[in-house]
Amino acid sequence: MLLLSKNIKLKSEKSKWVLHSSFFALHFLYLIQTVFSPTRFTSTSLIVVVG
């Protein structure tokens, strides 16, 4: 029983990490997009495509 709860906790930690890394990746892409094309239209369209 203890092992099962430990495994569940490990899975939730892993999914949390994946969520955080994808969140940072999205922001990184957004930053790159805004730096290379300062027009607001392209940056918002990128968010729509990713989101």
mmCIF file with all atom_site columns, C-alpha atoms in Angstrom:
data_model
loop_
_atom_site.group_PDB
_atom_site.id
_atom_site.type_symbol
_atom_site.label_atom_id
_atom_site.label_alt_id
_atom_site.label_comp_id
_atom_site.label_asym_id
_atom_site.label_entity_id
_atom_site.label_seq_id
_atom_site.pdbx_PDB_ins_code
_atom_site.Cartn_x
_atom_site.Cartn_y
_atom_site.Cartn_z
_atom_site.occupancy
_atom_site.B_iso_or_equiv
_atom_site.pdbx_formal_charge
_atom_site.auth_seq_id
_atom_site.auth_comp_id
_atom_site.auth_asym_id
_atom_site.auth_atom_id
_atom_site.pdbx_PDB_model_num
ATOM 1  C CA . MET A 1 1  ? 0.000  0.000  0.000   1.00 0.00 ? 1  MET A CA 1
ATOM 2  C CA . LEU A 1 2  ? 2.831  2.370  0.892   1.00 0.00 ? 2  LEU A CA 1
ATOM 3  C CA . LEU A 1 3  ? 4.613  1.560  -2.361  1.00 0.00 ? 3  LEU A CA 1
ATOM 4  C CA . LEU A 1 4  ? 1.478  2.357  -4.351  1.00 0.00 ? 4  LEU A CA 1
ATOM 5  C CA . SER A 1 5  ? 1.067  5.795  -2.778  1.00 0.00 ? 5  SER A CA 1
ATOM 6  C CA . LYS A 1 6  ? 4.757  6.486  -3.331  1.00 0.00 ? 6  LYS A CA 1
ATOM 7  C CA . ASN A 1 7  ? 4.389  5.558  -7.006  1.00 0.00 ? 7  ASN A CA 1
ATOM 8  C CA . ILE A 1 8  ? 1.372  7.857  -7.403  1.00 0.00 ? 8  ILE A CA 1
ATOM 9  C CA . LYS A 1 9  ? 3.280  10.709 -5.789  1.00 0.00 ? 9  LYS A CA 1
ATOM 10 C CA . LEU A 1 10 ? 6.210  10.127 -8.135  1.00 0.00 ? 10 LEU A CA 1
ATOM 11 C CA . LYS A 1 11 ? 3.884  10.201 -11.140 1.00 0.00 ? 11 LYS A CA 1
ATOM 12 C CA . SER A 1 12 ? 2.287  13.457 -10.026 1.00 0.00 ? 12 SER A CA 1
ATOM 13 C CA . GLU A 1 13 ? 5.726  15.015 -9.496  1.00 0.00 ? 13 GLU A CA 1
ATOM 14 C CA . LYS A 1 14 ? 6.769  13.925 -12.977 1.00 0.00 ? 14 LYS A CA 1
ATOM 15 C CA . SER A 1 15 ? 3.613  15.332 -14.593 1.00 0.00 ? 15 SER A CA 1
ATOM 16 C CA . LYS A 1 16 ? 4.106  18.565 -12.656 1.00 0.00 ? 16 LYS A CA 1
ATOM 17 C CA . TRP A 1 17 ? 7.641  18.818 -14.028 1.00 0.00 ? 17 TRP A CA 1
ATOM 18 C CA . VAL A 1 18 ? 6.420  18.143 -17.578 1.00 0.00 ? 18 VAL A CA 1
ATOM 19 C CA . LEU A 1 19 ? 3.753  20.816 -17.171 1.00 0.00 ? 19 LEU A CA 1
ATOM 20 C CA . HIS A 1 20 ? 6.318  23.339 -15.932 1.00 0.00 ? 20 HIS A CA 1
ATOM 21 C CA . SER A 1 21 ? 8.800  22.571 -18.710 1.00 0.00 ? 21 SER A CA 1
ATOM 22 C CA . SER A 1 22 ? 6.144  22.891 -21.414 1.00 0.00 ? 22 SER A CA 1
ATOM 23 C CA . PHE A 1 23 ? 4.996  26.160 -19.834 1.00 0.00 ? 23 PHE A CA 1
ATOM 24 C CA . PHE A 1 24 ? 8.549  27.517 -19.945 1.00 0.00 ? 24 PHE A CA 1
ATOM 25 C CA . ALA A 1 25 ? 8.983  26.291 -23.514 1.00 0.00 ? 25 ALA A CA 1
ATOM 26 C CA . LEU A 1 26 ? 5.821  28.143 -24.541 1.00 0.00 ? 26 LEU A CA 1
ATOM 27 C CA . HIS A 1 27 ? 7.078  31.359 -22.970 1.00 0.00 ? 27 HIS A CA 1
ATOM 28 C CA . PHE A 1 28 ? 10.478 30.884 -24.580 1.00 0.00 ? 28 PHE A CA 1
ATOM 29 C CA . LEU A 1 29 ? 8.860  30.483 -28.004 1.00 0.00 ? 29 LEU A CA 1
ATOM 30 C CA . TYR A 1 30 ? 6.739  33.551 -27.347 1.00 0.00 ? 30 TYR A CA 1
ATOM 31 C CA . LEU A 1 31 ? 9.847  35.561 -26.449 1.00 0.00 ? 31 LEU A CA 1
ATOM 32 C CA . ILE A 1 32 ? 11.678 34.433 -29.589 1.00 0.00 ? 32 ILE A CA 1
ATOM 33 C CA . GLN A 1 33 ? 8.638  35.287 -31.690 1.00 0.00 ? 33 GLN A CA 1
ATOM 34 C CA . THR A 1 34 ? 8.336  38.776 -30.194 1.00 0.00 ? 34 THR A CA 1
ATOM 35 C CA . VAL A 1 35 ? 12.065 39.435 -30.573 1.00 0.00 ? 35 VAL A CA 1
ATOM 36 C CA . PHE A 1 36 ? 12.245 38.403 -34.232 1.00 0.00 ? 36 PHE A CA 1
ATOM 37 C CA . SER A 1 37 ? 8.932  39.902 -35.297 1.00 0.00 ? 37 SER A CA 1
ATOM 38 C CA . PRO A 1 38 ? 7.864  42.790 -33.076 1.00 0.00 ? 38 PRO A CA 1
ATOM 39 C CA . THR A 1 39 ? 4.434  42.997 -34.672 1.00 0.00 ? 39 THR A CA 1
ATOM 40 C CA . ARG A 1 40 ? 1.730  42.084 -32.207 1.00 0.00 ? 40 ARG A CA 1
ATOM 41 C CA . PHE A 1 41 ? -0.275 40.059 -34.730 1.00 0.00 ? 41 PHE A CA 1
ATOM 42 C CA . THR A 1 42 ? 2.289  37.275 -35.173 1.00 0.00 ? 42 THR A CA 1
ATOM 43 C CA . SER A 1 43 ? 2.887  36.872 -31.446 1.00 0.00 ? 43 SER A CA 1
ATOM 44 C CA . THR A 1 44 ? -0.818 36.533 -30.712 1.00 0.00 ? 44 THR A CA 1
ATOM 45 C CA . SER A 1 45 ? -1.271 34.093 -33.595 1.00 0.00 ? 45 SER A CA 1
ATOM 46 C CA . LEU A 1 46 ? 1.576  31.989 -32.165 1.00 0.00 ? 46 LEU A CA 1
ATOM 47 C CA . ILE A 1 47 ? -0.208 31.829 -28.807 1.00 0.00 ? 47 ILE A CA 1
ATOM 48 C CA . VAL A 1 48 ? -3.414 30.784 -30.549 1.00 0.00 ? 48 VAL A CA 1
ATOM 49 C CA . VAL A 1 49 ? -1.584 28.035 -32.456 1.00 0.00 ? 49 VAL A CA 1
ATOM 50 C CA . VAL A 1 50 ? 0.244  26.695 -29.385 1.00 0.00 ? 50 VAL A CA 1
ATOM 51 C CA . GLY A 1 51 ? -2.630 27.171 -26.964 1.00 0.00 ? 51 GLY A CA 1
#
